[in-house]
Amino acid sequence: MNNAEFLIEARDLNKKFKIKTGFKINYINAVENANFGIKKGKTLAVIGESGSGKTTLGRTLLRLTEPDSGKIIYDGKDITKEKMKPYRKKMQIIFQNPSSALDPKMTAKQIIVEALGVHKIAKDKKEQNERIACLLAQMGINNAYADRYPHEFSKGQQQRITIARALAVEPEFIVCDEPTSALDMSIQSQIINLLMKLQQDKDIAYMFISHDLALVKYISDETAVMYMGSIIEKSKSAEIYSNPAHPYTIDLLNSYSQDDKAYNFMHFKSPHHNNGLNKSAGQKGCAYAVKCKYAKDICRQIKPEMLQITADHYCSCHLL
């Protein structure tokens, strides 16, 4: 694929965190050599268990967390070392918990006004009020409620306000960090349908972080599977679900009930849950080798390279 087709791209992106235990200092690879691109108007889902590095990957891509090495390419330009102010308008994030993402001392109107003001979107108060009314209407919230505080809204309405805040600056790319996991099932579908409609109307690119496999299958164009900081498999979403290649991906899919009703909106716990522990920096071999029933000696000694299986299917495994 021509790299110019990507709106945003990660090239060999790395992020380590220091862990101090007593007098000993260790490092963990929260994100290790991440490579992917997202086209305008498309959705890349990033799935994996808690602690696999999904959120850190999203934050690093937006440079809310600075990468240790690698490159972030936006619209063909390397922005890894650039000042981010011009790009904050183009790149936004929707957080998992709307209650903690919204300032409890600000009304819905003030929350959106703040975003408009920072990026100087509206030229005067009249345009500002028109934009707020339009955004709230898009979210299905009556403009009469604009002066209410976050605690006066339901969880679903709170998340709609966080989406309105993100959309206020007319972004091209949004990281959706498990935006529905804190919501009831009935509200989840409303938020997902809203995000998909906004993408269709405005050609927004999404990175959709989730551990809900059924949801990801429904919403995404491509899926990247993360385990202990590494993307171990990536392909078109339909291909991942119909023809998974990595033993870990197979375990994740097998962890679901085959009953379609049970399959919908379930959060998985794989048979080999990693308890949130990422791979230590410098550790040899495949991170999944100690838990993989197919592992060979080479798996424990040498980290596998990402191999191209088909035109759009990539997997990091010695067994291929």
PDB file of C-alpha atoms in Angstrom:
ATOM      1  CA  MET A   1       0.000   0.000   0.000  1.00  0.00           C
ATOM      2  CA  ASN A   2       1.231   3.492  -0.833  1.00  0.00           C
ATOM      3  CA  ASN A   3       2.041   5.303   2.405  1.00  0.00           C
ATOM      4  CA  ALA A   4       0.546   8.496   0.936  1.00  0.00           C
ATOM      5  CA  GLU A   5      -2.868   6.852   1.290  1.00  0.00           C
ATOM      6  CA  PHE A   6      -2.652   6.975   5.081  1.00  0.00           C
ATOM      7  CA  LEU A   7      -3.978   9.913   7.065  1.00  0.00           C
ATOM      8  CA  ILE A   8      -1.918   8.832  10.074  1.00  0.00           C
ATOM      9  CA  GLU A   9       0.851   6.273  10.340  1.00  0.00           C
ATOM     10  CA  ALA A  10       3.066   4.766  13.049  1.00  0.00           C
ATOM     11  CA  ARG A  11       6.537   3.585  12.076  1.00  0.00           C
ATOM     12  CA  ASP A  12       8.506   1.476  14.554  1.00  0.00           C
ATOM     13  CA  LEU A  13       6.842   3.297  17.458  1.00  0.00           C
ATOM     14  CA  ASN A  14       8.211   2.465  20.924  1.00  0.00           C
ATOM     15  CA  LYS A  15       7.360   3.433  24.482  1.00  0.00           C
ATOM     16  CA  LYS A  16       8.932   2.017  27.650  1.00  0.00           C
ATOM     17  CA  PHE A  17       7.968   2.687  31.249  1.00  0.00           C
ATOM     18  CA  LYS A  18      10.275   2.496  34.243  1.00  0.00           C
ATOM     19  CA  ILE A  19       9.190   0.227  37.084  1.00  0.00           C
ATOM     20  CA  LYS A  20      10.993   0.486  40.420  1.00  0.00           C
ATOM     21  CA  THR A  21      10.835  -2.496  42.779  1.00  0.00           C
ATOM     22  CA  GLY A  22      12.838  -1.887  45.943  1.00  0.00           C
ATOM     23  CA  PHE A  23      16.344  -0.959  44.780  1.00  0.00           C
ATOM     24  CA  LYS A  24      15.856  -2.533  41.371  1.00  0.00           C
ATOM     25  CA  ILE A  25      14.714  -0.618  38.300  1.00  0.00           C
ATOM     26  CA  ASN A  26      13.121  -2.484  35.403  1.00  0.00           C
ATOM     27  CA  TYR A  27      11.607  -1.320  32.148  1.00  0.00           C
ATOM     28  CA  ILE A  28       8.540  -2.682  30.410  1.00  0.00           C
ATOM     29  CA  ASN A  29       7.696  -2.332  26.741  1.00  0.00           C
ATOM     30  CA  ALA A  30       4.274  -0.699  26.765  1.00  0.00           C
ATOM     31  CA  VAL A  31       4.508  -0.287  22.983  1.00  0.00           C
ATOM     32  CA  GLU A  32       7.132  -2.147  20.956  1.00  0.00           C
ATOM     33  CA  ASN A  33       7.894  -1.478  17.286  1.00  0.00           C
ATOM     34  CA  ALA A  34       4.310  -0.622  16.321  1.00  0.00           C
ATOM     35  CA  ASN A  35       3.742  -0.251  12.577  1.00  0.00           C
ATOM     36  CA  PHE A  36       0.372   0.580  11.007  1.00  0.00           C
ATOM     37  CA  GLY A  37      -1.515   3.210   9.050  1.00  0.00           C
ATOM     38  CA  ILE A  38      -5.108   4.449   9.033  1.00  0.00           C
ATOM     39  CA  LYS A  39      -6.810   5.867   5.965  1.00  0.00           C
ATOM     40  CA  LYS A  40      -9.174   8.809   6.000  1.00  0.00           C
ATOM     41  CA  GLY A  41     -12.720   7.696   6.739  1.00  0.00           C
ATOM     42  CA  LYS A  42     -11.610   4.249   7.948  1.00  0.00           C
ATOM     43  CA  THR A  43     -11.470   2.527  11.347  1.00  0.00           C
ATOM     44  CA  LEU A  44      -8.575   0.536  12.747  1.00  0.00           C
ATOM     45  CA  ALA A  45      -9.597  -1.463  15.810  1.00  0.00           C
ATOM     46  CA  VAL A  46      -6.931  -2.308  18.385  1.00  0.00           C
ATOM     47  CA  ILE A  47      -7.865  -5.280  20.557  1.00  0.00           C
ATOM     48  CA  GLY A  48      -6.192  -7.109  23.413  1.00  0.00           C
ATOM     49  CA  GLU A  49      -6.502  -7.779  27.113  1.00  0.00           C
ATOM     50  CA  SER A  50      -6.141  -5.166  29.847  1.00  0.00           C
ATOM     51  CA  GLY A  51      -2.492  -4.184  30.104  1.00  0.00           C
ATOM     52  CA  SER A  52      -1.636  -5.134  26.524  1.00  0.00           C
ATOM     53  CA  GLY A  53      -0.691  -1.551  25.625  1.00  0.00           C
ATOM     54  CA  LYS A  54      -3.773  -0.436  23.680  1.00  0.00           C
ATOM     55  CA  THR A  55      -4.350   2.842  25.511  1.00  0.00           C
ATOM     56  CA  THR A  56      -0.641   3.693  25.601  1.00  0.00           C
ATOM     57  CA  LEU A  57      -0.501   3.120  21.840  1.00  0.00           C
ATOM     58  CA  GLY A  58      -3.407   5.513  21.276  1.00  0.00           C
ATOM     59  CA  ARG A  59      -1.985   8.173  23.582  1.00  0.00           C
ATOM     60  CA  THR A  60       1.478   7.843  22.027  1.00  0.00           C
ATOM     61  CA  LEU A  61       0.052   8.218  18.525  1.00  0.00           C
ATOM     62  CA  LEU A  62      -1.511  11.524  19.643  1.00  0.00           C
ATOM     63  CA  ARG A  63       1.676  12.414  21.538  1.00  0.00           C
ATOM     64  CA  LEU A  64      -0.239  12.795  24.774  1.00  0.00           C
ATOM     65  CA  THR A  65       2.458  10.347  25.828  1.00  0.00           C
ATOM     66  CA  GLU A  66       5.763  11.018  24.065  1.00  0.00           C
ATOM     67  CA  PRO A  67       7.310   8.075  22.184  1.00  0.00           C
ATOM     68  CA  ASP A  68      10.842   6.940  23.009  1.00  0.00           C
ATOM     69  CA  SER A  69      11.609   6.233  19.362  1.00  0.00           C
ATOM     70  CA  GLY A  70       9.962   5.720  16.004  1.00  0.00           C
ATOM     71  CA  LYS A  71       7.960   8.082  13.834  1.00  0.00           C
ATOM     72  CA  ILE A  72       4.419   9.440  13.674  1.00  0.00           C
ATOM     73  CA  ILE A  73       3.440  10.528  10.169  1.00  0.00           C
ATOM     74  CA  TYR A  74       0.350  12.706   9.727  1.00  0.00           C
ATOM     75  CA  ASP A  75      -0.936  13.458   6.235  1.00  0.00           C
ATOM     76  CA  GLY A  76       2.499  12.652   4.829  1.00  0.00           C
ATOM     77  CA  LYS A  77       4.458  14.776   7.330  1.00  0.00           C
ATOM     78  CA  ASP A  78       6.666  13.514  10.164  1.00  0.00           C
ATOM     79  CA  ILE A  79       5.213  15.153  13.305  1.00  0.00           C
ATOM     80  CA  THR A  80       7.220  13.162  15.859  1.00  0.00           C
ATOM     81  CA  LYS A  81       9.220  16.228  16.917  1.00  0.00           C
ATOM     82  CA  GLU A  82       6.844  18.952  15.752  1.00  0.00           C
ATOM     83  CA  LYS A  83       4.962  21.304  18.072  1.00  0.00           C
ATOM     84  CA  MET A  84       1.550  19.721  18.480  1.00  0.00           C
ATOM     85  CA  LYS A  85      -0.658  22.797  18.810  1.00  0.00           C
ATOM     86  CA  PRO A  86      -1.503  22.939  15.067  1.00  0.00           C
ATOM     87  CA  TYR A  87      -2.375  19.231  15.164  1.00  0.00           C
ATOM     88  CA  ARG A  88      -4.507  19.150  18.329  1.00  0.00           C
ATOM     89  CA  LYS A  89      -7.403  20.508  16.300  1.00  0.00           C
ATOM     90  CA  LYS A  90      -7.033  17.674  13.797  1.00  0.00           C
ATOM     91  CA  MET A  91      -6.472  14.849  16.305  1.00  0.00           C
ATOM     92  CA  GLN A  92      -8.808  14.203  19.232  1.00  0.00           C
ATOM     93  CA  ILE A  93      -9.538  11.489  21.799  1.00  0.00           C
ATOM     94  CA  ILE A  94     -12.732  10.149  23.376  1.00  0.00           C
ATOM     95  CA  PHE A  95     -12.029   8.604  26.767  1.00  0.00           C
ATOM     96  CA  GLN A  96     -13.493   5.493  28.343  1.00  0.00           C
ATOM     97  CA  ASN A  97     -15.218   7.076  31.340  1.00  0.00           C
ATOM     98  CA  PRO A  98     -17.215  10.222  30.512  1.00  0.00           C
ATOM     99  CA  SER A  99     -17.714  11.081  34.196  1.00  0.00           C
ATOM    100  CA  SER A 100     -13.987  11.573  34.757  1.00  0.00           C
ATOM    101  CA  ALA A 101     -13.414  13.149  31.328  1.00  0.00           C
ATOM    102  CA  LEU A 102     -15.786  16.067  31.985  1.00  0.00           C
ATOM    103  CA  ASP A 103     -15.104  18.937  34.391  1.00  0.00           C
ATOM    104  CA  PRO A 104     -17.891  18.702  37.014  1.00  0.00           C
ATOM    105  CA  LYS A 105     -17.769  22.483  37.548  1.00  0.00           C
ATOM    106  CA  MET A 106     -18.490  23.297  33.908  1.00  0.00           C
ATOM    107  CA  THR A 107     -21.809  23.136  32.069  1.00  0.00           C
ATOM    108  CA  ALA A 108     -22.174  21.274  28.787  1.00  0.00           C
ATOM    109  CA  LYS A 109     -22.060  24.607  26.982  1.00  0.00           C
ATOM    110  CA  GLN A 110     -18.904  25.739  28.796  1.00  0.00           C
ATOM    111  CA  ILE A 111     -17.182  22.428  28.022  1.00  0.00           C
ATOM    112  CA  ILE A 112     -17.773  22.895  24.292  1.00  0.00           C
ATOM    113  CA  VAL A 113     -16.991  26.635  24.431  1.00  0.00           C
ATOM    114  CA  GLU A 114     -13.608  25.824  25.952  1.00  0.00           C
ATOM    115  CA  ALA A 115     -12.729  23.599  22.979  1.00  0.00           C
ATOM    116  CA  LEU A 116     -13.929  26.236  20.503  1.00  0.00           C
ATOM    117  CA  GLY A 117     -11.959  28.952  22.294  1.00  0.00           C
ATOM    118  CA  VAL A 118      -8.665  27.077  22.507  1.00  0.00           C
ATOM    119  CA  HIS A 119      -8.628  26.507  18.760  1.00  0.00           C
ATOM    120  CA  LYS A 120     -10.361  29.799  17.838  1.00  0.00           C
ATOM    121  CA  ILE A 121     -13.070  28.085  15.846  1.00  0.00           C
ATOM    122  CA  ALA A 122     -15.934  30.588  16.253  1.00  0.00           C
ATOM    123  CA  LYS A 123     -15.391  34.229  15.243  1.00  0.00           C
ATOM    124  CA  ASP A 124     -18.004  35.644  17.644  1.00  0.00           C
ATOM    125  CA  LYS A 125     -20.510  34.661  20.326  1.00  0.00           C
ATOM    126  CA  LYS A 126     -23.351  34.260  17.843  1.00  0.00           C
ATOM    127  CA  GLU A 127     -21.418  31.716  15.782  1.00  0.00           C
ATOM    128  CA  GLN A 128     -20.294  30.052  19.003  1.00  0.00           C
ATOM    129  CA  ASN A 129     -23.882  29.568  20.187  1.00  0.00           C
ATOM    130  CA  GLU A 130     -24.963  28.327  16.753  1.00  0.00           C
ATOM    131  CA  ARG A 131     -22.160  25.751  16.718  1.00  0.00           C
ATOM    132  CA  ILE A 132     -23.026  24.552  20.229  1.00  0.00           C
ATOM    133  CA  ALA A 133     -26.715  24.170  19.353  1.00  0.00           C
ATOM    134  CA  CYS A 134     -25.784  22.288  16.165  1.00  0.00           C
ATOM    135  CA  LEU A 135     -23.353  19.967  17.986  1.00  0.00           C
ATOM    136  CA  LEU A 136     -25.831  19.162  20.748  1.00  0.00           C
ATOM    137  CA  ALA A 137     -28.534  18.503  18.149  1.00  0.00           C
ATOM    138  CA  GLN A 138     -26.186  16.086  16.356  1.00  0.00           C
ATOM    139  CA  MET A 139     -25.712  14.312  19.681  1.00  0.00           C
ATOM    140  CA  GLY A 140     -29.465  14.141  20.282  1.00  0.00           C
ATOM    141  CA  ILE A 141     -29.302  16.556  23.234  1.00  0.00           C
ATOM    142  CA  ASN A 142     -31.794  19.413  23.485  1.00  0.00           C
ATOM    143  CA  ASN A 143     -30.113  22.830  23.450  1.00  0.00           C
ATOM    144  CA  ALA A 144     -32.257  23.744  26.456  1.00  0.00           C
ATOM    145  CA  TYR A 145     -30.010  21.421  28.487  1.00  0.00           C
ATOM    146  CA  ALA A 146     -26.808  23.272  27.508  1.00  0.00           C
ATOM    147  CA  ASP A 147     -26.528  24.943  30.921  1.00  0.00           C
ATOM    148  CA  ARG A 148     -26.737  21.680  32.843  1.00  0.00           C
ATOM    149  CA  TYR A 149     -23.734  20.185  34.632  1.00  0.00           C
ATOM    150  CA  PRO A 150     -22.340  16.704  33.874  1.00  0.00           C
ATOM    151  CA  HIS A 151     -23.925  15.075  36.938  1.00  0.00           C
ATOM    152  CA  GLU A 152     -27.348  16.156  35.663  1.00  0.00           C
ATOM    153  CA  PHE A 153     -26.949  13.986  32.559  1.00  0.00           C
ATOM    154  CA  SER A 154     -27.103  10.220  32.162  1.00  0.00           C
ATOM    155  CA  LYS A 155     -23.892   8.304  31.376  1.00  0.00           C
ATOM    156  CA  GLY A 156     -24.906   8.032  27.742  1.00  0.00           C
ATOM    157  CA  GLN A 157     -25.583  11.767  27.529  1.00  0.00           C
ATOM    158  CA  GLN A 158     -22.246  12.483  29.219  1.00  0.00           C
ATOM    159  CA  GLN A 159     -20.453  10.446  26.564  1.00  0.00           C
ATOM    160  CA  ARG A 160     -22.350  12.329  23.866  1.00  0.00           C
ATOM    161  CA  ILE A 161     -21.053  15.575  25.363  1.00  0.00           C
ATOM    162  CA  THR A 162     -17.461  14.283  25.259  1.00  0.00           C
ATOM    163  CA  ILE A 163     -18.028  13.397  21.595  1.00  0.00           C
ATOM    164  CA  ALA A 164     -19.494  16.869  20.960  1.00  0.00           C
ATOM    165  CA  ARG A 165     -16.403  18.417  22.563  1.00  0.00           C
ATOM    166  CA  ALA A 166     -14.139  16.338  20.312  1.00  0.00           C
ATOM    167  CA  LEU A 167     -16.150  17.217  17.197  1.00  0.00           C
ATOM    168  CA  ALA A 168     -16.279  20.929  18.067  1.00  0.00           C
ATOM    169  CA  VAL A 169     -12.804  21.435  16.584  1.00  0.00           C
ATOM    170  CA  GLU A 170     -13.680  19.503  13.400  1.00  0.00           C
ATOM    171  CA  PRO A 171     -11.042  16.761  13.746  1.00  0.00           C
ATOM    172  CA  GLU A 172      -9.880  14.435  10.991  1.00  0.00           C
ATOM    173  CA  PHE A 173      -8.752  11.655  13.326  1.00  0.00           C
ATOM    174  CA  ILE A 174     -10.143  10.442  16.670  1.00  0.00           C
ATOM    175  CA  VAL A 175      -8.798   7.851  19.088  1.00  0.00           C
ATOM    176  CA  CYS A 176     -11.840   6.181  20.671  1.00  0.00           C
ATOM    177  CA  ASP A 177     -10.501   4.612  23.871  1.00  0.00           C
ATOM    178  CA  GLU A 178     -13.173   2.061  24.820  1.00  0.00           C
ATOM    179  CA  PRO A 179     -15.864   4.762  24.512  1.00  0.00           C
ATOM    180  CA  THR A 180     -18.766   2.419  25.313  1.00  0.00           C
ATOM    181  CA  SER A 181     -17.357   0.068  27.962  1.00  0.00           C
ATOM    182  CA  ALA A 182     -18.751   2.132  30.862  1.00  0.00           C
ATOM    183  CA  LEU A 183     -22.249   2.241  29.324  1.00  0.00           C
ATOM    184  CA  ASP A 184     -25.284  -0.030  29.390  1.00  0.00           C
ATOM    185  CA  MET A 185     -25.812  -2.221  26.308  1.00  0.00           C
ATOM    186  CA  SER A 186     -28.773  -0.185  25.040  1.00  0.00           C
ATOM    187  CA  ILE A 187     -26.704   3.008  25.242  1.00  0.00           C
ATOM    188  CA  GLN A 188     -23.649   1.310  23.696  1.00  0.00           C
ATOM    189  CA  SER A 189     -25.448   0.703  20.408  1.00  0.00           C
ATOM    190  CA  GLN A 190     -26.657   4.322  20.289  1.00  0.00           C
ATOM    191  CA  ILE A 191     -23.116   5.682  20.742  1.00  0.00           C
ATOM    192  CA  ILE A 192     -21.657   3.263  18.179  1.00  0.00           C
ATOM    193  CA  ASN A 193     -24.319   4.151  15.608  1.00  0.00           C
ATOM    194  CA  LEU A 194     -23.641   7.835  16.276  1.00  0.00           C
ATOM    195  CA  LEU A 195     -19.884   7.408  15.752  1.00  0.00           C
ATOM    196  CA  MET A 196     -20.454   5.484  12.524  1.00  0.00           C
ATOM    197  CA  LYS A 197     -22.846   8.127  11.181  1.00  0.00           C
ATOM    198  CA  LEU A 198     -20.374  10.896  12.031  1.00  0.00           C
ATOM    199  CA  GLN A 199     -17.657   8.986  10.202  1.00  0.00           C
ATOM    200  CA  GLN A 200     -19.875   8.598   7.158  1.00  0.00           C
ATOM    201  CA  ASP A 201     -20.871  12.284   7.174  1.00  0.00           C
ATOM    202  CA  LYS A 202     -17.459  13.801   7.960  1.00  0.00           C
ATOM    203  CA  ASP A 203     -14.979  11.186   6.669  1.00  0.00           C
ATOM    204  CA  ILE A 204     -13.293  10.899  10.095  1.00  0.00           C
ATOM    205  CA  ALA A 205     -10.612   8.264  10.682  1.00  0.00           C
ATOM    206  CA  TYR A 206     -10.866   6.301  13.945  1.00  0.00           C
ATOM    207  CA  MET A 207      -8.549   4.213  16.044  1.00  0.00           C
ATOM    208  CA  PHE A 208     -11.059   2.199  18.060  1.00  0.00           C
ATOM    209  CA  ILE A 209      -9.543   0.654  21.182  1.00  0.00           C
ATOM    210  CA  SER A 210     -11.577  -2.180  22.662  1.00  0.00           C
ATOM    211  CA  HIS A 211     -11.592  -5.625  24.204  1.00  0.00           C
ATOM    212  CA  ASP A 212     -15.105  -6.314  22.911  1.00  0.00           C
ATOM    213  CA  LEU A 213     -14.531  -8.561  19.904  1.00  0.00           C
ATOM    214  CA  ALA A 214     -18.137  -8.603  18.721  1.00  0.00           C
ATOM    215  CA  LEU A 215     -18.250  -4.809  18.673  1.00  0.00           C
ATOM    216  CA  VAL A 216     -14.929  -4.557  16.843  1.00  0.00           C
ATOM    217  CA  LYS A 217     -16.100  -6.976  14.164  1.00  0.00           C
ATOM    218  CA  TYR A 218     -19.103  -4.740  13.560  1.00  0.00           C
ATOM    219  CA  ILE A 219     -17.452  -1.308  13.517  1.00  0.00           C
ATOM    220  CA  SER A 220     -13.944  -1.675  12.073  1.00  0.00           C
ATOM    221  CA  ASP A 221     -12.334  -1.985   8.647  1.00  0.00           C
ATOM    222  CA  GLU A 222      -9.048  -3.401   9.954  1.00  0.00           C
ATOM    223  CA  THR A 223      -8.022  -4.977  13.259  1.00  0.00           C
ATOM    224  CA  ALA A 224      -4.672  -5.033  15.046  1.00  0.00           C
ATOM    225  CA  VAL A 225      -4.208  -7.561  17.862  1.00  0.00           C
ATOM    226  CA  MET A 226      -1.919  -6.501  20.726  1.00  0.00           C
ATOM    227  CA  TYR A 227      -0.207  -8.705  23.282  1.00  0.00           C
ATOM    228  CA  MET A 228       2.261  -7.410  25.883  1.00  0.00           C
ATOM    229  CA  GLY A 229       3.004  -4.219  23.997  1.00  0.00           C
ATOM    230  CA  SER A 230       3.399  -5.739  20.526  1.00  0.00           C
ATOM    231  CA  ILE A 231       1.052  -5.860  17.555  1.00  0.00           C
ATOM    232  CA  ILE A 232       1.169  -9.569  16.782  1.00  0.00           C
ATOM    233  CA  GLU A 233      -1.413  -9.735  13.988  1.00  0.00           C
ATOM    234  CA  LYS A 234      -3.086  -7.221  11.685  1.00  0.00           C
ATOM    235  CA  SER A 235      -5.506  -7.589   8.801  1.00  0.00           C
ATOM    236  CA  LYS A 236      -8.911  -6.692   7.437  1.00  0.00           C
ATOM    237  CA  SER A 237     -11.363  -7.318  10.267  1.00  0.00           C
ATOM    238  CA  ALA A 238     -13.304  -9.947   8.321  1.00  0.00           C
ATOM    239  CA  GLU A 239     -10.048 -11.844   7.701  1.00  0.00           C
ATOM    240  CA  ILE A 240      -9.027 -11.741  11.379  1.00  0.00           C
ATOM    241  CA  TYR A 241     -12.331 -13.318  12.392  1.00  0.00           C
ATOM    242  CA  SER A 242     -12.554 -15.869   9.592  1.00  0.00           C
ATOM    243  CA  ASN A 243      -8.889 -16.852   9.357  1.00  0.00           C
ATOM    244  CA  PRO A 244      -6.888 -15.919  12.491  1.00  0.00           C
ATOM    245  CA  ALA A 245      -3.217 -16.911  12.267  1.00  0.00           C
ATOM    246  CA  HIS A 246      -1.533 -16.156  15.603  1.00  0.00           C
ATOM    247  CA  PRO A 247      -2.130 -18.657  18.456  1.00  0.00           C
ATOM    248  CA  TYR A 248      -3.051 -15.775  20.763  1.00  0.00           C
ATOM    249  CA  THR A 249      -5.657 -14.430  18.335  1.00  0.00           C
ATOM    250  CA  ILE A 250      -7.080 -17.938  17.993  1.00  0.00           C
ATOM    251  CA  ASP A 251      -7.291 -18.205  21.795  1.00  0.00           C
ATOM    252  CA  LEU A 252      -9.147 -14.895  21.984  1.00  0.00           C
ATOM    253  CA  LEU A 253     -11.706 -15.912  19.391  1.00  0.00           C
ATOM    254  CA  ASN A 254     -12.135 -19.351  20.952  1.00  0.00           C
ATOM    255  CA  SER A 255     -12.738 -17.760  24.348  1.00  0.00           C
ATOM    256  CA  TYR A 256     -16.123 -16.592  23.096  1.00  0.00           C
ATOM    257  CA  SER A 257     -19.241 -18.674  23.203  1.00  0.00           C
ATOM    258  CA  GLN A 258     -20.268 -19.877  19.750  1.00  0.00           C
ATOM    259  CA  ASP A 259     -23.826 -18.892  20.584  1.00  0.00           C
ATOM    260  CA  ASP A 260     -24.435 -15.697  18.576  1.00  0.00           C
ATOM    261  CA  LYS A 261     -26.517 -14.168  21.348  1.00  0.00           C
ATOM    262  CA  ALA A 262     -23.778 -14.726  23.895  1.00  0.00           C
ATOM    263  CA  TYR A 263     -21.241 -13.474  21.370  1.00  0.00           C
ATOM    264  CA  ASN A 264     -22.689  -9.988  21.251  1.00  0.00           C
ATOM    265  CA  PHE A 265     -21.183  -7.330  23.521  1.00  0.00           C
ATOM    266  CA  MET A 266     -19.208  -9.731  25.720  1.00  0.00           C
ATOM    267  CA  HIS A 267     -15.876  -8.777  27.252  1.00  0.00           C
ATOM    268  CA  PHE A 268     -13.391 -11.566  26.891  1.00  0.00           C
ATOM    269  CA  LYS A 269     -11.015 -13.157  29.311  1.00  0.00           C
ATOM    270  CA  SER A 270      -8.674 -15.289  27.276  1.00  0.00           C
ATOM    271  CA  PRO A 271      -7.649 -18.686  28.640  1.00  0.00           C
ATOM    272  CA  HIS A 272      -4.186 -17.204  29.214  1.00  0.00           C
ATOM    273  CA  HIS A 273      -4.963 -13.816  30.742  1.00  0.00           C
ATOM    274  CA  ASN A 274      -1.719 -11.880  31.253  1.00  0.00           C
ATOM    275  CA  ASN A 275      -2.762 -10.018  34.413  1.00  0.00           C
ATOM    276  CA  GLY A 276      -1.698  -6.736  32.846  1.00  0.00           C
ATOM    277  CA  LEU A 277       2.033  -7.580  32.819  1.00  0.00           C
ATOM    278  CA  ASN A 278       3.847  -6.296  29.751  1.00  0.00           C
ATOM    279  CA  LYS A 279       6.950  -7.808  28.287  1.00  0.00           C
ATOM    280  CA  SER A 280      10.139  -6.672  30.017  1.00  0.00           C
ATOM    281  CA  ALA A 281      12.483  -4.646  27.841  1.00  0.00           C
ATOM    282  CA  GLY A 282      15.235  -6.885  26.521  1.00  0.00           C
ATOM    283  CA  GLN A 283      13.278 -10.120  27.034  1.00  0.00           C
ATOM    284  CA  LYS A 284      14.051 -12.639  24.301  1.00  0.00           C
ATOM    285  CA  GLY A 285      11.646 -14.493  22.083  1.00  0.00           C
ATOM    286  CA  CYS A 286       7.928 -14.274  21.508  1.00  0.00           C
ATOM    287  CA  ALA A 287       6.062 -12.822  24.484  1.00  0.00           C
ATOM    288  CA  TYR A 288       3.375 -15.489  24.113  1.00  0.00           C
ATOM    289  CA  ALA A 289       5.800 -18.438  23.986  1.00  0.00           C
ATOM    290  CA  VAL A 290       5.477 -19.328  27.678  1.00  0.00           C
ATOM    291  CA  LYS A 291       1.701 -19.731  27.269  1.00  0.00           C
ATOM    292  CA  CYS A 292       1.477 -21.048  23.712  1.00  0.00           C
ATOM    293  CA  LYS A 293       0.732 -24.760  23.367  1.00  0.00           C
ATOM    294  CA  TYR A 294       2.468 -24.776  19.967  1.00  0.00           C
ATOM    295  CA  ALA A 295       5.704 -23.071  21.109  1.00  0.00           C
ATOM    296  CA  LYS A 296       9.076 -24.410  19.979  1.00  0.00           C
ATOM    297  CA  ASP A 297      12.594 -23.586  21.183  1.00  0.00           C
ATOM    298  CA  ILE A 298      12.988 -20.870  18.561  1.00  0.00           C
ATOM    299  CA  CYS A 299       9.875 -19.130  19.915  1.00  0.00           C
ATOM    300  CA  ARG A 300      11.543 -18.722  23.317  1.00  0.00           C
ATOM    301  CA  GLN A 301      14.860 -17.504  21.914  1.00  0.00           C
ATOM    302  CA  ILE A 302      14.138 -15.241  18.938  1.00  0.00           C
ATOM    303  CA  LYS A 303      11.380 -12.688  18.534  1.00  0.00           C
ATOM    304  CA  PRO A 304       9.440 -13.462  15.330  1.00  0.00           C
ATOM    305  CA  GLU A 305       9.270 -10.854  12.586  1.00  0.00           C
ATOM    306  CA  MET A 306       5.991  -9.600  11.177  1.00  0.00           C
ATOM    307  CA  LEU A 307       5.343 -11.708   8.077  1.00  0.00           C
ATOM    308  CA  GLN A 308       2.941 -11.002   5.237  1.00  0.00           C
ATOM    309  CA  ILE A 309       0.545 -13.938   4.868  1.00  0.00           C
ATOM    310  CA  THR A 310      -1.742 -12.473   2.204  1.00  0.00           C
ATOM    311  CA  ALA A 311      -2.084  -9.041   0.598  1.00  0.00           C
ATOM    312  CA  ASP A 312      -3.429  -7.382   3.761  1.00  0.00           C
ATOM    313  CA  HIS A 313      -2.773  -9.990   6.460  1.00  0.00           C
ATOM    314  CA  TYR A 314       0.326  -9.759   8.665  1.00  0.00           C
ATOM    315  CA  CYS A 315       1.315 -11.957  11.597  1.00  0.00           C
ATOM    316  CA  SER A 316       4.303 -12.280  13.938  1.00  0.00           C
ATOM    317  CA  CYS A 317       4.802 -16.014  14.529  1.00  0.00           C
ATOM    318  CA  HIS A 318       7.555 -18.587  13.858  1.00  0.00           C
ATOM    319  CA  LEU A 319       4.965 -21.279  13.129  1.00  0.00           C
ATOM    320  CA  LEU A 320       3.771 -19.733   9.873  1.00  0.00           C
TER     321      LEU A 320
END
